[in-house]
PDB file of C-alpha atoms in Angstrom:
ATOM      1  CA  MET A  14      86.800 189.778 107.108  1.00  0.00           C
ATOM      2  CA  THR A  15      86.939 193.057 105.251  1.00  0.00           C
ATOM      3  CA  ARG A  16      83.841 192.136 103.261  1.00  0.00           C
ATOM      4  CA  LEU A  17      81.910 191.307 106.429  1.00  0.00           C
ATOM      5  CA  ASN A  18      82.926 194.564 108.090  1.00  0.00           C
ATOM      6  CA  LEU A  19      81.979 196.578 105.008  1.00  0.00           C
ATOM      7  CA  THR A  20      78.602 194.814 104.848  1.00  0.00           C
ATOM      8  CA  LEU A  21      77.884 195.654 108.494  1.00  0.00           C
ATOM      9  CA  ILE A  22      78.964 199.266 107.974  1.00  0.00           C
ATOM     10  CA  ALA A  23      76.656 199.519 104.970  1.00  0.00           C
ATOM     11  CA  ALA A  24      73.800 198.102 107.055  1.00  0.00           C
ATOM     12  CA  LEU A  25      74.466 200.728 109.724  1.00  0.00           C
ATOM     13  CA  LEU A  26      74.509 203.499 107.120  1.00  0.00           C
ATOM     14  CA  VAL A  27      71.040 202.381 106.049  1.00  0.00           C
ATOM     15  CA  ALA A  28      69.653 201.704 109.531  1.00  0.00           C
ATOM     16  CA  VAL A  29      70.697 204.991 111.148  1.00  0.00           C
ATOM     17  CA  PRO A  30      68.748 207.288 108.755  1.00  0.00           C
ATOM     18  CA  LEU A  31      65.704 205.012 108.955  1.00  0.00           C
ATOM     19  CA  SER A  32      65.822 205.110 112.753  1.00  0.00           C
ATOM     20  CA  LEU A  33      65.669 208.900 112.605  1.00  0.00           C
ATOM     21  CA  LEU A  34      62.342 208.731 110.779  1.00  0.00           C
ATOM     22  CA  ALA A  35      60.654 206.048 112.883  1.00  0.00           C
ATOM     23  CA  GLY A  36      58.818 206.687 116.122  1.00  0.00           C
ATOM     24  CA  ARG A  37      55.507 207.625 117.653  1.00  0.00           C
ATOM     25  CA  VAL A  38      55.637 210.569 115.257  1.00  0.00           C
ATOM     26  CA  TRP A  39      56.719 209.414 111.797  1.00  0.00           C
ATOM     27  CA  ILE A  40      58.672 211.856 109.684  1.00  0.00           C
ATOM     28  CA  ASP A  41      58.363 211.818 105.904  1.00  0.00           C
ATOM     29  CA  PRO A  42      61.732 212.962 104.523  1.00  0.00           C
ATOM     30  CA  PHE A  43      60.136 214.037 101.246  1.00  0.00           C
ATOM     31  CA  HIS A  44      57.219 215.899 102.809  1.00  0.00           C
ATOM     32  CA  PRO A  45      58.297 217.136 106.266  1.00  0.00           C
ATOM     33  CA  ALA A  46      54.962 218.559 107.328  1.00  0.00           C
ATOM     34  CA  LEU A  47      55.944 218.866 110.989  1.00  0.00           C
ATOM     35  CA  PRO A  48      57.298 222.332 111.812  1.00  0.00           C
ATOM     36  CA  ASN A  49      59.493 220.884 114.573  1.00  0.00           C
ATOM     37  CA  ALA A  50      60.808 217.935 112.530  1.00  0.00           C
ATOM     38  CA  PRO A  51      64.439 219.218 112.577  1.00  0.00           C
ATOM     39  CA  LEU A  52      64.296 219.512 116.349  1.00  0.00           C
ATOM     40  CA  ILE A  53      62.935 215.962 116.703  1.00  0.00           C
ATOM     41  CA  VAL A  54      65.564 214.509 114.374  1.00  0.00           C
ATOM     42  CA  LEU A  55      68.662 216.450 115.411  1.00  0.00           C
ATOM     43  CA  GLY A  56      67.884 217.040 119.064  1.00  0.00           C
ATOM     44  CA  LEU A  57      66.195 213.783 120.061  1.00  0.00           C
ATOM     45  CA  ARG A  58      66.599 210.930 117.623  1.00  0.00           C
ATOM     46  CA  LEU A  59      70.102 211.494 116.257  1.00  0.00           C
ATOM     47  CA  PRO A  60      71.888 211.461 119.638  1.00  0.00           C
ATOM     48  CA  ARG A  61      69.802 208.462 120.624  1.00  0.00           C
ATOM     49  CA  ALA A  62      70.835 206.625 117.453  1.00  0.00           C
ATOM     50  CA  VAL A  63      74.511 207.502 117.959  1.00  0.00           C
ATOM     51  CA  LEU A  64      74.290 206.336 121.558  1.00  0.00           C
ATOM     52  CA  ALA A  65      72.633 203.043 120.559  1.00  0.00           C
ATOM     53  CA  VAL A  66      75.373 202.298 118.027  1.00  0.00           C
ATOM     54  CA  THR A  67      78.078 203.293 120.506  1.00  0.00           C
ATOM     55  CA  LEU A  68      76.814 201.193 123.410  1.00  0.00           C
ATOM     56  CA  GLY A  69      75.967 198.231 121.193  1.00  0.00           C
ATOM     57  CA  ALA A  70      79.460 198.298 119.697  1.00  0.00           C
ATOM     58  CA  GLY A  71      81.049 198.295 123.129  1.00  0.00           C
ATOM     59  CA  LEU A  72      78.907 195.440 124.421  1.00  0.00           C
ATOM     60  CA  GLY A  73      79.428 193.373 121.265  1.00  0.00           C
ATOM     61  CA  ALA A  74      83.197 193.772 121.374  1.00  0.00           C
ATOM     62  CA  ALA A  75      83.291 193.012 125.110  1.00  0.00           C
ATOM     63  CA  GLY A  76      81.233 189.854 124.631  1.00  0.00           C
ATOM     64  CA  ALA A  77      83.449 188.618 121.797  1.00  0.00           C
ATOM     65  CA  ALA A  78      86.631 189.222 123.809  1.00  0.00           C
ATOM     66  CA  MET A  79      85.226 187.533 126.903  1.00  0.00           C
ATOM     67  CA  GLN A  80      84.065 184.473 125.031  1.00  0.00           C
ATOM     68  CA  GLY A  81      87.500 184.215 123.446  1.00  0.00           C
ATOM     69  CA  TYR A  82      89.311 184.619 126.750  1.00  0.00           C
ATOM     70  CA  LEU A  83      87.160 182.197 128.714  1.00  0.00           C
ATOM     71  CA  ARG A  84      86.735 179.881 125.709  1.00  0.00           C
ATOM     72  CA  ASN A  85      83.104 179.667 126.718  1.00  0.00           C
ATOM     73  CA  PRO A  86      80.278 180.541 124.303  1.00  0.00           C
ATOM     74  CA  LEU A  87      78.024 181.418 127.255  1.00  0.00           C
ATOM     75  CA  ALA A  88      80.285 184.183 128.577  1.00  0.00           C
ATOM     76  CA  ASP A  89      78.720 187.625 128.908  1.00  0.00           C
ATOM     77  CA  PRO A  90      80.149 191.002 130.001  1.00  0.00           C
ATOM     78  CA  GLY A  91      78.058 190.881 133.156  1.00  0.00           C
ATOM     79  CA  LEU A  92      79.976 187.790 134.271  1.00  0.00           C
ATOM     80  CA  PHE A  93      82.994 189.817 135.410  1.00  0.00           C
ATOM     81  CA  GLY A  94      80.891 191.796 137.861  1.00  0.00           C
ATOM     82  CA  ILE A  95      81.717 195.113 136.181  1.00  0.00           C
ATOM     83  CA  ALA A  96      78.153 195.781 135.009  1.00  0.00           C
ATOM     84  CA  PRO A  97      76.585 194.954 138.418  1.00  0.00           C
ATOM     85  CA  ALA A  98      79.203 197.111 140.172  1.00  0.00           C
ATOM     86  CA  ALA A  99      78.515 200.014 137.826  1.00  0.00           C
ATOM     87  CA  ALA A 100      74.796 199.596 138.480  1.00  0.00           C
ATOM     88  CA  LEU A 101      75.489 199.559 142.217  1.00  0.00           C
ATOM     89  CA  GLY A 102      77.270 202.890 141.916  1.00  0.00           C
ATOM     90  CA  ALA A 103      74.343 204.376 140.002  1.00  0.00           C
ATOM     91  CA  VAL A 104      71.844 203.027 142.543  1.00  0.00           C
ATOM     92  CA  LEU A 105      73.852 204.672 145.330  1.00  0.00           C
ATOM     93  CA  SER A 106      73.472 208.026 143.556  1.00  0.00           C
ATOM     94  CA  PHE A 107      69.686 207.538 143.651  1.00  0.00           C
ATOM     95  CA  TRP A 108      69.803 206.476 147.297  1.00  0.00           C
ATOM     96  CA  LEU A 109      71.844 209.536 148.256  1.00  0.00           C
ATOM     97  CA  GLY A 110      69.464 211.819 146.369  1.00  0.00           C
ATOM     98  CA  LEU A 111      72.148 212.976 143.938  1.00  0.00           C
ATOM     99  CA  ALA A 112      70.700 211.501 140.755  1.00  0.00           C
ATOM    100  CA  THR A 113      69.029 214.792 139.927  1.00  0.00           C
ATOM    101  CA  GLN A 114      72.496 216.243 139.341  1.00  0.00           C
ATOM    102  CA  ALA A 115      73.544 215.649 135.733  1.00  0.00           C
ATOM    103  CA  TRP A 116      77.043 214.518 136.701  1.00  0.00           C
ATOM    104  CA  ALA A 117      76.241 212.316 139.690  1.00  0.00           C
ATOM    105  CA  LEU A 118      74.692 209.191 138.170  1.00  0.00           C
ATOM    106  CA  PRO A 119      77.316 208.657 135.414  1.00  0.00           C
ATOM    107  CA  LEU A 120      80.136 209.488 137.822  1.00  0.00           C
ATOM    108  CA  PHE A 121      78.927 207.015 140.453  1.00  0.00           C
ATOM    109  CA  ALA A 122      78.435 204.322 137.797  1.00  0.00           C
ATOM    110  CA  LEU A 123      81.937 204.820 136.391  1.00  0.00           C
ATOM    111  CA  VAL A 124      83.406 204.759 139.893  1.00  0.00           C
ATOM    112  CA  GLY A 125      81.570 201.492 140.532  1.00  0.00           C
ATOM    113  CA  ALA A 126      82.912 199.995 137.315  1.00  0.00           C
ATOM    114  CA  GLY A 127      86.414 201.231 138.130  1.00  0.00           C
ATOM    115  CA  GLY A 128      86.205 199.741 141.611  1.00  0.00           C
ATOM    116  CA  ALA A 129      85.190 196.371 140.187  1.00  0.00           C
ATOM    117  CA  MET A 130      88.047 196.530 137.683  1.00  0.00           C
ATOM    118  CA  ALA A 131      90.545 197.297 140.450  1.00  0.00           C
ATOM    119  CA  LEU A 132      89.212 194.538 142.700  1.00  0.00           C
ATOM    120  CA  LEU A 133      89.241 192.034 139.858  1.00  0.00           C
ATOM    121  CA  GLY A 134      92.815 192.939 139.014  1.00  0.00           C
ATOM    122  CA  LEU A 135      93.821 192.727 142.684  1.00  0.00           C
ATOM    123  CA  ILE A 136      92.321 189.262 143.126  1.00  0.00           C
ATOM    124  CA  ALA A 137      93.182 187.620 139.823  1.00  0.00           C
ATOM    125  CA  GLY A 138      95.874 189.803 138.299  1.00  0.00           C
ATOM    126  CA  ARG A 139      98.641 189.023 140.790  1.00  0.00           C
ATOM    127  CA  SER A 140      98.395 185.260 140.744  1.00  0.00           C
ATOM    128  CA  ASP A 141      98.886 182.427 138.331  1.00  0.00           C
ATOM    129  CA  GLY A 142      95.412 181.006 138.819  1.00  0.00           C
ATOM    130  CA  GLY A 143      94.668 181.640 135.160  1.00  0.00           C
ATOM    131  CA  VAL A 144      91.232 181.757 133.589  1.00  0.00           C
ATOM    132  CA  ALA A 145      89.522 179.731 136.326  1.00  0.00           C
ATOM    133  CA  LEU A 146      90.484 182.120 139.133  1.00  0.00           C
ATOM    134  CA  PHE A 147      89.664 185.103 136.942  1.00  0.00           C
ATOM    135  CA  THR A 148      86.164 183.742 136.285  1.00  0.00           C
ATOM    136  CA  LEU A 149      85.511 182.921 139.948  1.00  0.00           C
ATOM    137  CA  ALA A 150      86.687 186.380 141.012  1.00  0.00           C
ATOM    138  CA  GLY A 151      84.330 187.990 138.521  1.00  0.00           C
ATOM    139  CA  MET A 152      81.406 185.865 139.712  1.00  0.00           C
ATOM    140  CA  MET A 153      82.155 186.787 143.329  1.00  0.00           C
ATOM    141  CA  ILE A 154      82.200 190.503 142.503  1.00  0.00           C
ATOM    142  CA  ALA A 155      78.944 190.173 140.541  1.00  0.00           C
ATOM    143  CA  SER A 156      77.265 188.349 143.425  1.00  0.00           C
ATOM    144  CA  LEU A 157      78.483 190.873 145.999  1.00  0.00           C
ATOM    145  CA  ALA A 158      77.430 193.844 143.871  1.00  0.00           C
ATOM    146  CA  GLY A 159      73.998 192.298 143.285  1.00  0.00           C
ATOM    147  CA  ALA A 160      73.477 191.704 147.008  1.00  0.00           C
ATOM    148  CA  LEU A 161      74.543 195.246 147.905  1.00  0.00           C
ATOM    149  CA  MET A 162      72.295 196.648 145.182  1.00  0.00           C
ATOM    150  CA  SER A 163      69.298 194.759 146.603  1.00  0.00           C
ATOM    151  CA  LEU A 164      70.168 196.067 150.070  1.00  0.00           C
ATOM    152  CA  VAL A 165      70.329 199.668 148.852  1.00  0.00           C
ATOM    153  CA  ILE A 166      66.993 199.313 147.040  1.00  0.00           C
ATOM    154  CA  SER A 167      65.359 197.859 150.163  1.00  0.00           C
ATOM    155  CA  LEU A 168      66.699 200.785 152.201  1.00  0.00           C
ATOM    156  CA  ALA A 169      65.466 203.439 149.759  1.00  0.00           C
ATOM    157  CA  PRO A 170      64.016 206.393 151.666  1.00  0.00           C
ATOM    158  CA  ASN A 171      60.628 206.257 149.927  1.00  0.00           C
ATOM    159  CA  ALA A 172      58.583 204.394 147.345  1.00  0.00           C
ATOM    160  CA  PHE A 173      59.283 207.016 144.697  1.00  0.00           C
ATOM    161  CA  ALA A 174      63.036 206.490 145.016  1.00  0.00           C
ATOM    162  CA  GLN A 175      62.562 202.727 144.775  1.00  0.00           C
ATOM    163  CA  SER A 176      60.491 203.153 141.629  1.00  0.00           C
ATOM    164  CA  GLU A 177      63.109 205.427 140.069  1.00  0.00           C
ATOM    165  CA  ILE A 178      65.876 202.935 140.804  1.00  0.00           C
ATOM    166  CA  VAL A 179      63.989 199.938 139.421  1.00  0.00           C
ATOM    167  CA  THR A 180      62.934 201.850 136.301  1.00  0.00           C
ATOM    168  CA  TRP A 181      66.491 202.985 135.624  1.00  0.00           C
ATOM    169  CA  LEU A 182      67.871 199.464 136.084  1.00  0.00           C
ATOM    170  CA  MET A 183      65.623 198.225 133.272  1.00  0.00           C
ATOM    171  CA  GLY A 184      67.870 200.033 130.791  1.00  0.00           C
ATOM    172  CA  ALA A 185      66.709 202.533 128.167  1.00  0.00           C
ATOM    173  CA  LEU A 186      67.863 205.290 125.827  1.00  0.00           C
ATOM    174  CA  THR A 187      64.764 207.412 126.400  1.00  0.00           C
ATOM    175  CA  ASP A 188      65.485 211.115 126.901  1.00  0.00           C
ATOM    176  CA  ARG A 189      69.215 210.657 126.301  1.00  0.00           C
ATOM    177  CA  GLY A 190      70.963 213.453 124.454  1.00  0.00           C
ATOM    178  CA  TRP A 191      74.316 214.736 123.284  1.00  0.00           C
ATOM    179  CA  ALA A 192      75.653 215.024 126.846  1.00  0.00           C
ATOM    180  CA  GLU A 193      75.395 211.231 127.225  1.00  0.00           C
ATOM    181  CA  VAL A 194      77.011 210.755 123.805  1.00  0.00           C
ATOM    182  CA  ARG A 195      79.963 212.953 124.820  1.00  0.00           C
ATOM    183  CA  LEU A 196      80.423 210.824 127.927  1.00  0.00           C
ATOM    184  CA  ALA A 197      79.995 207.353 126.447  1.00  0.00           C
ATOM    185  CA  LEU A 198      81.619 207.699 123.015  1.00  0.00           C
ATOM    186  CA  PRO A 199      85.259 208.345 124.021  1.00  0.00           C
ATOM    187  CA  LEU A 200      85.150 205.779 126.836  1.00  0.00           C
ATOM    188  CA  THR A 201      83.652 203.127 124.576  1.00  0.00           C
ATOM    189  CA  LEU A 202      86.124 203.774 121.762  1.00  0.00           C
ATOM    190  CA  ALA A 203      89.013 203.548 124.235  1.00  0.00           C
ATOM    191  CA  GLY A 204      87.615 200.285 125.583  1.00  0.00           C
ATOM    192  CA  ILE A 205      87.233 198.769 122.105  1.00  0.00           C
ATOM    193  CA  GLY A 206      90.811 199.831 121.363  1.00  0.00           C
ATOM    194  CA  LEU A 207      92.060 197.925 124.420  1.00  0.00           C
ATOM    195  CA  LEU A 208      90.000 194.878 123.464  1.00  0.00           C
ATOM    196  CA  ARG A 209      91.526 194.933 119.975  1.00  0.00           C
ATOM    197  CA  LEU A 210      94.963 194.679 121.601  1.00  0.00           C
ATOM    198  CA  THR A 211      93.918 191.398 123.250  1.00  0.00           C
ATOM    199  CA  GLY A 212      93.517 189.735 119.828  1.00  0.00           C
ATOM    200  CA  PRO A 213      96.904 187.957 119.555  1.00  0.00           C
ATOM    201  CA  GLY A 214      96.663 186.724 123.146  1.00  0.00           C
ATOM    202  CA  LEU A 215      93.137 185.406 122.607  1.00  0.00           C
ATOM    203  CA  ASP A 216      94.276 183.566 119.480  1.00  0.00           C
ATOM    204  CA  ALA A 217      97.116 181.964 121.450  1.00  0.00           C
ATOM    205  CA  LEU A 218      94.709 180.856 124.204  1.00  0.00           C
ATOM    206  CA  VAL A 219      92.818 178.748 121.674  1.00  0.00           C
ATOM    207  CA  LEU A 220      95.754 176.321 121.900  1.00  0.00           C
ATOM    208  CA  GLY A 221      95.430 176.122 125.689  1.00  0.00           C
ATOM    209  CA  GLU A 222      96.956 178.118 128.538  1.00  0.00           C
ATOM    210  CA  ALA A 223     100.155 176.080 128.779  1.00  0.00           C
ATOM    211  CA  THR A 224     100.844 176.270 125.054  1.00  0.00           C
ATOM    212  CA  ALA A 225     100.008 179.986 124.990  1.00  0.00           C
ATOM    213  CA  ARG A 226     102.495 180.652 127.787  1.00  0.00           C
ATOM    214  CA  SER A 227     105.155 178.703 125.920  1.00  0.00           C
ATOM    215  CA  LEU A 228     104.523 180.946 122.903  1.00  0.00           C
ATOM    216  CA  GLY A 229     105.291 184.011 124.999  1.00  0.00           C
ATOM    217  CA  LEU A 230     101.831 185.046 126.181  1.00  0.00           C
ATOM    218  CA  ASP A 231     101.873 187.326 129.220  1.00  0.00           C
ATOM    219  CA  PRO A 232      98.701 186.365 131.134  1.00  0.00           C
ATOM    220  CA  ARG A 233      98.796 189.421 133.387  1.00  0.00           C
ATOM    221  CA  ARG A 234      99.055 191.844 130.479  1.00  0.00           C
ATOM    222  CA  LEU A 235      96.183 190.090 128.714  1.00  0.00           C
ATOM    223  CA  GLN A 236      94.055 190.233 131.864  1.00  0.00           C
ATOM    224  CA  ALA A 237      94.844 193.924 132.352  1.00  0.00           C
ATOM    225  CA  LEU A 238      93.835 194.747 128.780  1.00  0.00           C
ATOM    226  CA  LEU A 239      90.652 192.717 129.137  1.00  0.00           C
ATOM    227  CA  ILE A 240      89.709 194.284 132.468  1.00  0.00           C
ATOM    228  CA  GLY A 241      90.325 197.766 131.110  1.00  0.00           C
ATOM    229  CA  GLY A 242      88.465 197.151 127.841  1.00  0.00           C
ATOM    230  CA  VAL A 243      85.434 195.503 129.395  1.00  0.00           C
ATOM    231  CA  GLY A 244      85.359 198.019 132.229  1.00  0.00           C
ATOM    232  CA  LEU A 245      85.336 201.019 129.906  1.00  0.00           C
ATOM    233  CA  THR A 246      82.772 199.649 127.436  1.00  0.00           C
ATOM    234  CA  VAL A 247      80.387 198.182 129.998  1.00  0.00           C
ATOM    235  CA  GLY A 248      80.879 200.955 132.549  1.00  0.00           C
ATOM    236  CA  ALA A 249      80.148 203.646 129.965  1.00  0.00           C
ATOM    237  CA  GLY A 250      76.980 201.834 128.883  1.00  0.00           C
ATOM    238  CA  VAL A 251      75.645 201.394 132.401  1.00  0.00           C
ATOM    239  CA  ALA A 252      76.527 204.989 133.260  1.00  0.00           C
ATOM    240  CA  VAL A 253      74.283 206.467 130.569  1.00  0.00           C
ATOM    241  CA  ALA A 254      71.623 203.821 129.902  1.00  0.00           C
ATOM    242  CA  GLY A 255      71.321 201.393 132.799  1.00  0.00           C
ATOM    243  CA  ILE A 256      71.747 197.631 132.457  1.00  0.00           C
ATOM    244  CA  ILE A 257      71.340 196.361 128.897  1.00  0.00           C
ATOM    245  CA  GLY A 258      71.880 192.626 128.757  1.00  0.00           C
ATOM    246  CA  PHE A 259      72.340 189.834 126.230  1.00  0.00           C
ATOM    247  CA  VAL A 260      73.988 191.957 123.505  1.00  0.00           C
ATOM    248  CA  GLY A 261      77.435 190.643 124.425  1.00  0.00           C
ATOM    249  CA  LEU A 262      76.091 187.089 124.482  1.00  0.00           C
ATOM    250  CA  VAL A 263      73.985 187.073 121.319  1.00  0.00           C
ATOM    251  CA  VAL A 264      76.065 189.121 118.874  1.00  0.00           C
ATOM    252  CA  PRO A 265      79.261 186.998 118.830  1.00  0.00           C
ATOM    253  CA  HIS A 266      77.169 183.903 118.054  1.00  0.00           C
ATOM    254  CA  LEU A 267      75.463 185.639 115.154  1.00  0.00           C
ATOM    255  CA  VAL A 268      78.739 186.854 113.661  1.00  0.00           C
ATOM    256  CA  ARG A 269      81.104 183.954 114.426  1.00  0.00           C
ATOM    257  CA  PRO A 270      79.890 181.628 111.607  1.00  0.00           C
ATOM    258  CA  LEU A 271      80.695 184.417 109.120  1.00  0.00           C
ATOM    259  CA  THR A 272      84.333 184.644 110.257  1.00  0.00           C
ATOM    260  CA  ASP A 273      87.261 182.236 110.389  1.00  0.00           C
ATOM    261  CA  ARG A 274      86.402 181.799 114.115  1.00  0.00           C
ATOM    262  CA  ARG A 275      89.669 183.321 115.320  1.00  0.00           C
ATOM    263  CA  PRO A 276      88.896 185.457 118.406  1.00  0.00           C
ATOM    264  CA  SER A 277      90.989 188.347 117.107  1.00  0.00           C
ATOM    265  CA  HIS A 278      88.926 188.486 113.917  1.00  0.00           C
ATOM    266  CA  LEU A 279      85.617 188.519 115.789  1.00  0.00           C
ATOM    267  CA  ILE A 280      85.991 191.687 117.885  1.00  0.00           C
ATOM    268  CA  VAL A 281      85.443 194.318 115.157  1.00  0.00           C
ATOM    269  CA  PRO A 282      82.538 192.508 113.410  1.00  0.00           C
ATOM    270  CA  ALA A 283      80.934 191.910 116.810  1.00  0.00           C
ATOM    271  CA  ALA A 284      81.247 195.625 117.596  1.00  0.00           C
ATOM    272  CA  LEU A 285      79.585 196.606 114.317  1.00  0.00           C
ATOM    273  CA  ALA A 286      76.862 193.976 114.674  1.00  0.00           C
ATOM    274  CA  GLY A 287      76.270 194.987 118.304  1.00  0.00           C
ATOM    275  CA  GLY A 288      75.728 198.584 117.266  1.00  0.00           C
ATOM    276  CA  LEU A 289      73.311 197.472 114.560  1.00  0.00           C
ATOM    277  CA  LEU A 290      71.374 195.185 116.925  1.00  0.00           C
ATOM    278  CA  LEU A 291      70.989 197.817 119.625  1.00  0.00           C
ATOM    279  CA  LEU A 292      69.929 200.443 117.087  1.00  0.00           C
ATOM    280  CA  LEU A 293      67.251 198.145 115.625  1.00  0.00           C
ATOM    281  CA  ALA A 294      66.036 197.117 119.084  1.00  0.00           C
ATOM    282  CA  ASP A 295      65.769 200.738 120.217  1.00  0.00           C
ATOM    283  CA  SER A 296      63.873 201.674 117.055  1.00  0.00           C
ATOM    284  CA  LEU A 297      61.491 198.778 117.687  1.00  0.00           C
ATOM    285  CA  CYS A 298      60.912 199.980 121.252  1.00  0.00           C
ATOM    286  CA  ARG A 299      59.761 203.343 119.881  1.00  0.00           C
ATOM    287  CA  LEU A 300      57.301 201.659 117.515  1.00  0.00           C
ATOM    288  CA  VAL A 301      55.580 199.268 119.933  1.00  0.00           C
ATOM    289  CA  PRO A 302      52.106 200.726 120.564  1.00  0.00           C
ATOM    290  CA  LEU A 303      52.135 200.937 124.365  1.00  0.00           C
ATOM    291  CA  VAL A 304      51.082 203.714 126.721  1.00  0.00           C
ATOM    292  CA  THR A 305      54.705 204.196 127.771  1.00  0.00           C
ATOM    293  CA  GLU A 306      57.712 203.278 125.684  1.00  0.00           C
ATOM    294  CA  LEU A 307      58.962 199.705 126.061  1.00  0.00           C
ATOM    295  CA  ARG A 308      62.232 199.682 127.994  1.00  0.00           C
ATOM    296  CA  LEU A 309      65.198 198.643 125.888  1.00  0.00           C
ATOM    297  CA  GLY A 310      66.565 196.300 128.550  1.00  0.00           C
ATOM    298  CA  ILE A 311      63.246 194.422 128.664  1.00  0.00           C
ATOM    299  CA  ALA A 312      63.061 194.155 124.874  1.00  0.00           C
ATOM    300  CA  LEU A 313      66.558 192.701 124.634  1.00  0.00           C
ATOM    301  CA  SER A 314      65.824 190.275 127.468  1.00  0.00           C
ATOM    302  CA  LEU A 315      62.748 189.068 125.584  1.00  0.00           C
ATOM    303  CA  ILE A 316      65.023 188.420 122.596  1.00  0.00           C
ATOM    304  CA  GLY A 317      68.075 187.193 124.474  1.00  0.00           C
ATOM    305  CA  ALA A 318      66.488 184.777 126.945  1.00  0.00           C
ATOM    306  CA  PRO A 319      64.978 182.478 124.258  1.00  0.00           C
ATOM    307  CA  PHE A 320      68.266 182.693 122.345  1.00  0.00           C
ATOM    308  CA  PHE A 321      70.157 181.665 125.491  1.00  0.00           C
ATOM    309  CA  LEU A 322      67.785 178.734 126.025  1.00  0.00           C
ATOM    310  CA  TRP A 323      68.205 177.654 122.405  1.00  0.00           C
ATOM    311  CA  LEU A 324      71.973 177.855 122.800  1.00  0.00           C
ATOM    312  CA  LEU A 325      71.878 175.703 125.935  1.00  0.00           C
ATOM    313  CA  LEU A 326      69.717 173.069 124.243  1.00  0.00           C
ATOM    314  CA  ARG A 327      72.004 173.074 121.221  1.00  0.00           C
ATOM    315  CA  MET A 328      75.080 172.577 123.409  1.00  0.00           C
ATOM    316  CA  ARG A 329      73.303 169.815 125.304  1.00  0.00           C
ATOM    317  CA  ARG A 330      72.394 167.947 122.099  1.00  0.00           C
ATOM    318  CA  ARG A 331      75.946 168.343 120.836  1.00  0.00           C
ATOM    319  CA  GLY A 332      77.313 167.037 124.139  1.00  0.00           C
ATOM    320  CA  VAL A 333      75.020 164.001 124.085  1.00  0.00           C
ATOM    321  CA  ARG A 334      75.979 163.281 120.476  1.00  0.00           C
ATOM    322  CA  ASP A 335      79.696 163.593 121.239  1.00  0.00           C
ATOM    323  CA  GLY A 336      79.286 161.419 124.314  1.00  0.00           C
ATOM    324  CA  GLY A 337      77.541 158.761 122.313  1.00  0.00           C
ATOM    325  CA  LEU A 338      80.345 158.752 119.770  1.00  0.00           C
ATOM    326  CA  GLY A 339      82.894 158.453 122.551  1.00  0.00           C
TER     327      GLY A 339
END
């Protein structure tokens, strides 16, 4: 595990400097002819790179923890309804005309994520329904948040507000700076810390819920750690960048074959790989020769949707093969 983590860290140490040079305006580190090259690198590209690594790490760790908890390789951080609820909060800031205030959009998004976390804990955290009830509660919250978000968009006061909302929901790191880094970095690190604490419980769940309980697992504590960790990582990401999907789904699958497949050993590599994936995807968005920059959320959907389809077909073939053997 240490070797894998060191390899991913080394890849990040190479990718971050390269991302600072790439863009519509290329910067030659040996011949910096542009007079404003330091401003471009330090003021625009460096905070964007730090933010990409931060958000990718949070989404990767959240996806790994969720897949371990639900024991489902198709689990994604959006399944718990925290991402849609955070997006609903941000959309409300647009609808109320407060999004022009620097504090309003992130605050509303974090309040939305916190509300979803509280509701999820209220529904599933005080019962013994286990993973099934937890999953259904998350799906209900996601569905409700999605419906309310559509309602708010349809009631937008004008076409310009609707356009702003839809554009923001696509997810991007364009025009993000150090203020967004200061907001997202501590929240994401705190969330990853909580997800790391779920490791022993996730390992015990591999043996089944009944066996895990007999080994001393406290389901409510595990759920609370998971809700807090996913809420902080996903909520921070939505607050500063909009909805960025598929990272939490794709990254654990890419990293899992390189580990011993224990859920506790997947969280840190998934965080590092998530940061690397989001950084590379954001750099690619800057290089695509379009009139306006390709939105990061769209780029990751173009990558993630075929991967999801491939994963479904692979699971289907495996199920047919296992059924035939049975």
